mmCIF file with all atom_site columns, C-alpha atoms in Angstrom:
data_model
loop_
_atom_site.group_PDB
_atom_site.id
_atom_site.type_symbol
_atom_site.label_atom_id
_atom_site.label_alt_id
_atom_site.label_comp_id
_atom_site.label_asym_id
_atom_site.label_entity_id
_atom_site.label_seq_id
_atom_site.pdbx_PDB_ins_code
_atom_site.Cartn_x
_atom_site.Cartn_y
_atom_site.Cartn_z
_atom_site.occupancy
_atom_site.B_iso_or_equiv
_atom_site.pdbx_formal_charge
_atom_site.auth_seq_id
_atom_site.auth_comp_id
_atom_site.auth_asym_id
_atom_site.auth_atom_id
_atom_site.pdbx_PDB_model_num
ATOM 1  C CA . PHE A 1 1  ? -0.027  0.000  -0.003  1.00 0.00 ? 534 PHE A CA 1
ATOM 2  C CA . HIS A 1 2  ? 2.543   2.579  1.118   1.00 0.00 ? 535 HIS A CA 1
ATOM 3  C CA . ARG A 1 3  ? 4.842   1.894  -2.073  1.00 0.00 ? 536 ARG A CA 1
ATOM 4  C CA . ASN A 1 4  ? 1.746   2.558  -4.215  1.00 0.00 ? 537 ASN A CA 1
ATOM 5  C CA . LEU A 1 5  ? 0.828   5.656  -2.256  1.00 0.00 ? 538 LEU A CA 1
ATOM 6  C CA . LEU A 1 6  ? 4.255   7.002  -2.577  1.00 0.00 ? 539 LEU A CA 1
ATOM 7  C CA . TRP A 1 7  ? 4.040   6.523  -6.365  1.00 0.00 ? 540 TRP A CA 1
ATOM 8  C CA . LEU A 1 8  ? 0.755   8.518  -6.411  1.00 0.00 ? 541 LEU A CA 1
ATOM 9  C CA . ASP A 1 9  ? 2.532   11.249 -4.408  1.00 0.00 ? 542 ASP A CA 1
ATOM 10 C CA . ASN A 1 10 ? 5.246   11.285 -6.895  1.00 0.00 ? 543 ASN A CA 1
ATOM 11 C CA . ASN A 1 11 ? 3.083   11.498 -9.877  1.00 0.00 ? 544 ASN A CA 1
ATOM 12 C CA . ILE A 1 12 ? 0.886   14.357 -8.292  1.00 0.00 ? 545 ILE A CA 1
ATOM 13 C CA . HIS A 1 13 ? 4.207   16.253 -7.693  1.00 0.00 ? 546 HIS A CA 1
ATOM 14 C CA . GLU A 1 14 ? 5.266   15.628 -11.328 1.00 0.00 ? 547 GLU A CA 1
ATOM 15 C CA . VAL A 1 15 ? 1.940   16.699 -12.919 1.00 0.00 ? 548 VAL A CA 1
ATOM 16 C CA . ARG A 1 16 ? 2.012   20.118 -10.538 1.00 0.00 ? 549 ARG A CA 1
ATOM 17 C CA . SER A 1 17 ? 5.542   20.708 -11.796 1.00 0.00 ? 550 SER A CA 1
ATOM 18 C CA . ALA A 1 18 ? 4.647   20.020 -15.380 1.00 0.00 ? 551 ALA A CA 1
ATOM 19 C CA . LEU A 1 19 ? 1.575   22.417 -15.283 1.00 0.00 ? 552 LEU A CA 1
ATOM 20 C CA . GLN A 1 20 ? 3.873   25.131 -13.923 1.00 0.00 ? 553 GLN A CA 1
ATOM 21 C CA . GLY A 1 21 ? 6.350   24.530 -16.764 1.00 0.00 ? 554 GLY A CA 1
ATOM 22 C CA . LYS A 1 22 ? 9.021   23.036 -14.574 1.00 0.00 ? 555 LYS A CA 1
ATOM 23 C CA . ARG A 1 23 ? 10.713  19.620 -14.262 1.00 0.00 ? 556 ARG A CA 1
ATOM 24 C CA . ALA A 1 24 ? 10.037  17.945 -11.178 1.00 0.00 ? 557 ALA A CA 1
ATOM 25 C CA . PRO A 1 25 ? 13.171  17.686 -9.001  1.00 0.00 ? 558 PRO A CA 1
ATOM 26 C CA . TYR A 1 26 ? 14.388  14.314 -7.953  1.00 0.00 ? 559 TYR A CA 1
ATOM 27 C CA . ILE A 1 27 ? 13.436  13.538 -4.212  1.00 0.00 ? 560 ILE A CA 1
ATOM 28 C CA . SER A 1 28 ? 15.882  11.101 -2.750  1.00 0.00 ? 561 SER A CA 1
ATOM 29 C CA . HIS A 1 29 ? 13.863  10.530 0.434   1.00 0.00 ? 562 HIS A CA 1
ATOM 30 C CA . THR A 1 30 ? 10.382  10.972 1.756   1.00 0.00 ? 563 THR A CA 1
ATOM 31 C CA . HIS A 1 31 ? 8.673   12.076 4.816   1.00 0.00 ? 564 HIS A CA 1
ATOM 32 C CA . SER A 1 32 ? 5.519   10.084 4.125   1.00 0.00 ? 565 SER A CA 1
ATOM 33 C CA . SER A 1 33 ? 3.129   8.893  6.934   1.00 0.00 ? 566 SER A CA 1
ATOM 34 C CA . VAL A 1 34 ? 2.455   5.479  7.748   1.00 0.00 ? 567 VAL A CA 1
ATOM 35 C CA . TYR A 1 35 ? -1.281  4.544  7.647   1.00 0.00 ? 568 TYR A CA 1
ATOM 36 C CA . ALA A 1 36 ? -1.876  1.406  9.898   1.00 0.00 ? 569 ALA A CA 1
ATOM 37 C CA . THR A 1 37 ? -5.599  1.032  9.713   1.00 0.00 ? 570 THR A CA 1
ATOM 38 C CA . SER A 1 38 ? -7.746  0.291  6.721   1.00 0.00 ? 571 SER A CA 1
ATOM 39 C CA . GLU A 1 39 ? -9.822  3.377  7.448   1.00 0.00 ? 572 GLU A CA 1
ATOM 40 C CA . GLU A 1 40 ? -6.625  5.480  7.489   1.00 0.00 ? 573 GLU A CA 1
ATOM 41 C CA . GLN A 1 41 ? -5.596  4.072  4.083   1.00 0.00 ? 574 GLN A CA 1
ATOM 42 C CA . VAL A 1 42 ? -8.972  4.647  2.520   1.00 0.00 ? 575 VAL A CA 1
ATOM 43 C CA . ALA A 1 43 ? -8.943  8.219  3.741   1.00 0.00 ? 576 ALA A CA 1
ATOM 44 C CA . ALA A 1 44 ? -5.393  8.674  2.355   1.00 0.00 ? 577 ALA A CA 1
ATOM 45 C CA . LEU A 1 45 ? -6.411  7.358  -0.990  1.00 0.00 ? 578 LEU A CA 1
ATOM 46 C CA . ARG A 1 46 ? -9.630  9.609  -1.215  1.00 0.00 ? 579 ARG A CA 1
ATOM 47 C CA . HIS A 1 47 ? -7.208  12.582 -0.370  1.00 0.00 ? 580 HIS A CA 1
ATOM 48 C CA . ARG A 1 48 ? -4.979  11.602 -3.113  1.00 0.00 ? 581 ARG A CA 1
ATOM 49 C CA . CYS A 1 49 ? -8.037  11.323 -5.513  1.00 0.00 ? 582 CYS A CA 1
ATOM 50 C CA . ASN A 1 50 ? -9.224  14.866 -4.469  1.00 0.00 ? 583 ASN A CA 1
ATOM 51 C CA . GLU A 1 51 ? -5.627  16.251 -5.296  1.00 0.00 ? 584 GLU A CA 1
ATOM 52 C CA . MET A 1 52 ? -5.684  14.660 -8.740  1.00 0.00 ? 585 MET A CA 1
ATOM 53 C CA . VAL A 1 53 ? -9.429  15.704 -9.452  1.00 0.00 ? 586 VAL A CA 1
ATOM 54 C CA . ASP A 1 54 ? -8.422  19.238 -8.523  1.00 0.00 ? 587 ASP A CA 1
ATOM 55 C CA . LEU A 1 55 ? -5.554  19.021 -11.139 1.00 0.00 ? 588 LEU A CA 1
ATOM 56 C CA . MET A 1 56 ? -7.758  17.728 -13.930 1.00 0.00 ? 589 MET A CA 1
ATOM 57 C CA . PRO A 1 57 ? -9.120  21.023 -15.265 1.00 0.00 ? 590 PRO A CA 1
ATOM 58 C CA . ALA A 1 58 ? -5.601  22.365 -15.634 1.00 0.00 ? 591 ALA A CA 1
ATOM 59 C CA . VAL A 1 59 ? -4.293  19.317 -17.350 1.00 0.00 ? 592 VAL A CA 1
ATOM 60 C CA . VAL A 1 60 ? -7.318  19.497 -19.847 1.00 0.00 ? 593 VAL A CA 1
ATOM 61 C CA . LYS A 1 61 ? -6.572  23.070 -20.454 1.00 0.00 ? 594 LYS A CA 1
ATOM 62 C CA . MET A 1 62 ? -2.931  22.281 -21.552 1.00 0.00 ? 595 MET A CA 1
ATOM 63 C CA . GLY A 1 63 ? -4.319  19.791 -23.801 1.00 0.00 ? 596 GLY A CA 1
ATOM 64 C CA . GLY A 1 64 ? -3.708  16.634 -21.797 1.00 0.00 ? 597 GLY A CA 1
ATOM 65 C CA . TYR A 1 65 ? -6.297  13.649 -21.414 1.00 0.00 ? 598 TYR A CA 1
ATOM 66 C CA . VAL A 1 66 ? -8.209  12.815 -18.283 1.00 0.00 ? 599 VAL A CA 1
ATOM 67 C CA . PRO A 1 67 ? -11.072 10.222 -18.238 1.00 0.00 ? 600 PRO A CA 1
ATOM 68 C CA . THR A 1 68 ? -14.517 11.619 -17.834 1.00 0.00 ? 601 THR A CA 1
ATOM 69 C CA . ASN A 1 69 ? -15.222 10.452 -14.402 1.00 0.00 ? 602 ASN A CA 1
ATOM 70 C CA . PRO A 1 70 ? -12.292 8.515  -12.903 1.00 0.00 ? 603 PRO A CA 1
ATOM 71 C CA . ARG A 1 71 ? -13.423 8.998  -9.300  1.00 0.00 ? 604 ARG A CA 1
ATOM 72 C CA . SER A 1 72 ? -16.393 6.663  -9.700  1.00 0.00 ? 605 SER A CA 1
ATOM 73 C CA . MET A 1 73 ? -14.285 3.689  -10.591 1.00 0.00 ? 606 MET A CA 1
ATOM 74 C CA . VAL A 1 74 ? -11.928 4.470  -7.645  1.00 0.00 ? 607 VAL A CA 1
ATOM 75 C CA . GLU A 1 75 ? -14.892 4.942  -5.266  1.00 0.00 ? 608 GLU A CA 1
ATOM 76 C CA . LYS A 1 76 ? -16.472 1.518  -6.334  1.00 0.00 ? 609 LYS A CA 1
ATOM 77 C CA . ARG A 1 77 ? -13.295 -0.393 -5.503  1.00 0.00 ? 610 ARG A CA 1
ATOM 78 C CA . LEU A 1 78 ? -12.807 1.480  -2.072  1.00 0.00 ? 611 LEU A CA 1
ATOM 79 C CA . GLU A 1 79 ? -16.470 0.655  -1.216  1.00 0.00 ? 612 GLU A CA 1
ATOM 80 C CA . LEU A 1 80 ? -15.593 -3.046 -1.791  1.00 0.00 ? 613 LEU A CA 1
ATOM 81 C CA . LEU A 1 81 ? -12.599 -2.626 0.671   1.00 0.00 ? 614 LEU A CA 1
ATOM 82 C CA . VAL A 1 82 ? -14.767 -0.727 3.177   1.00 0.00 ? 615 VAL A CA 1
ATOM 83 C CA . GLU A 1 83 ? -17.476 -3.483 3.078   1.00 0.00 ? 616 GLU A CA 1
ATOM 84 C CA . GLU A 1 84 ? -14.975 -5.965 3.977   1.00 0.00 ? 617 GLU A CA 1
ATOM 85 C CA . LEU A 1 85 ? -14.083 -4.129 7.201   1.00 0.00 ? 618 LEU A CA 1
#
């Protein structure tokens, strides 16, 4: 989970840098949090989704492609995880 979350964080950072016309600097270490419970993990994923959704209009404005409603697919999968708890 945490490796994938770090991957999402890095991608969000790269997109933000690209939207500013900059190249994302290499980060050799991270200060990421550890999410021990499933509830914390789901909340962390939803937070990353919110960040990505906030970036979508700027990506489209620059000519990039984003799916019509990527959040719905993510929420369906998160609901499956929440139901298992």
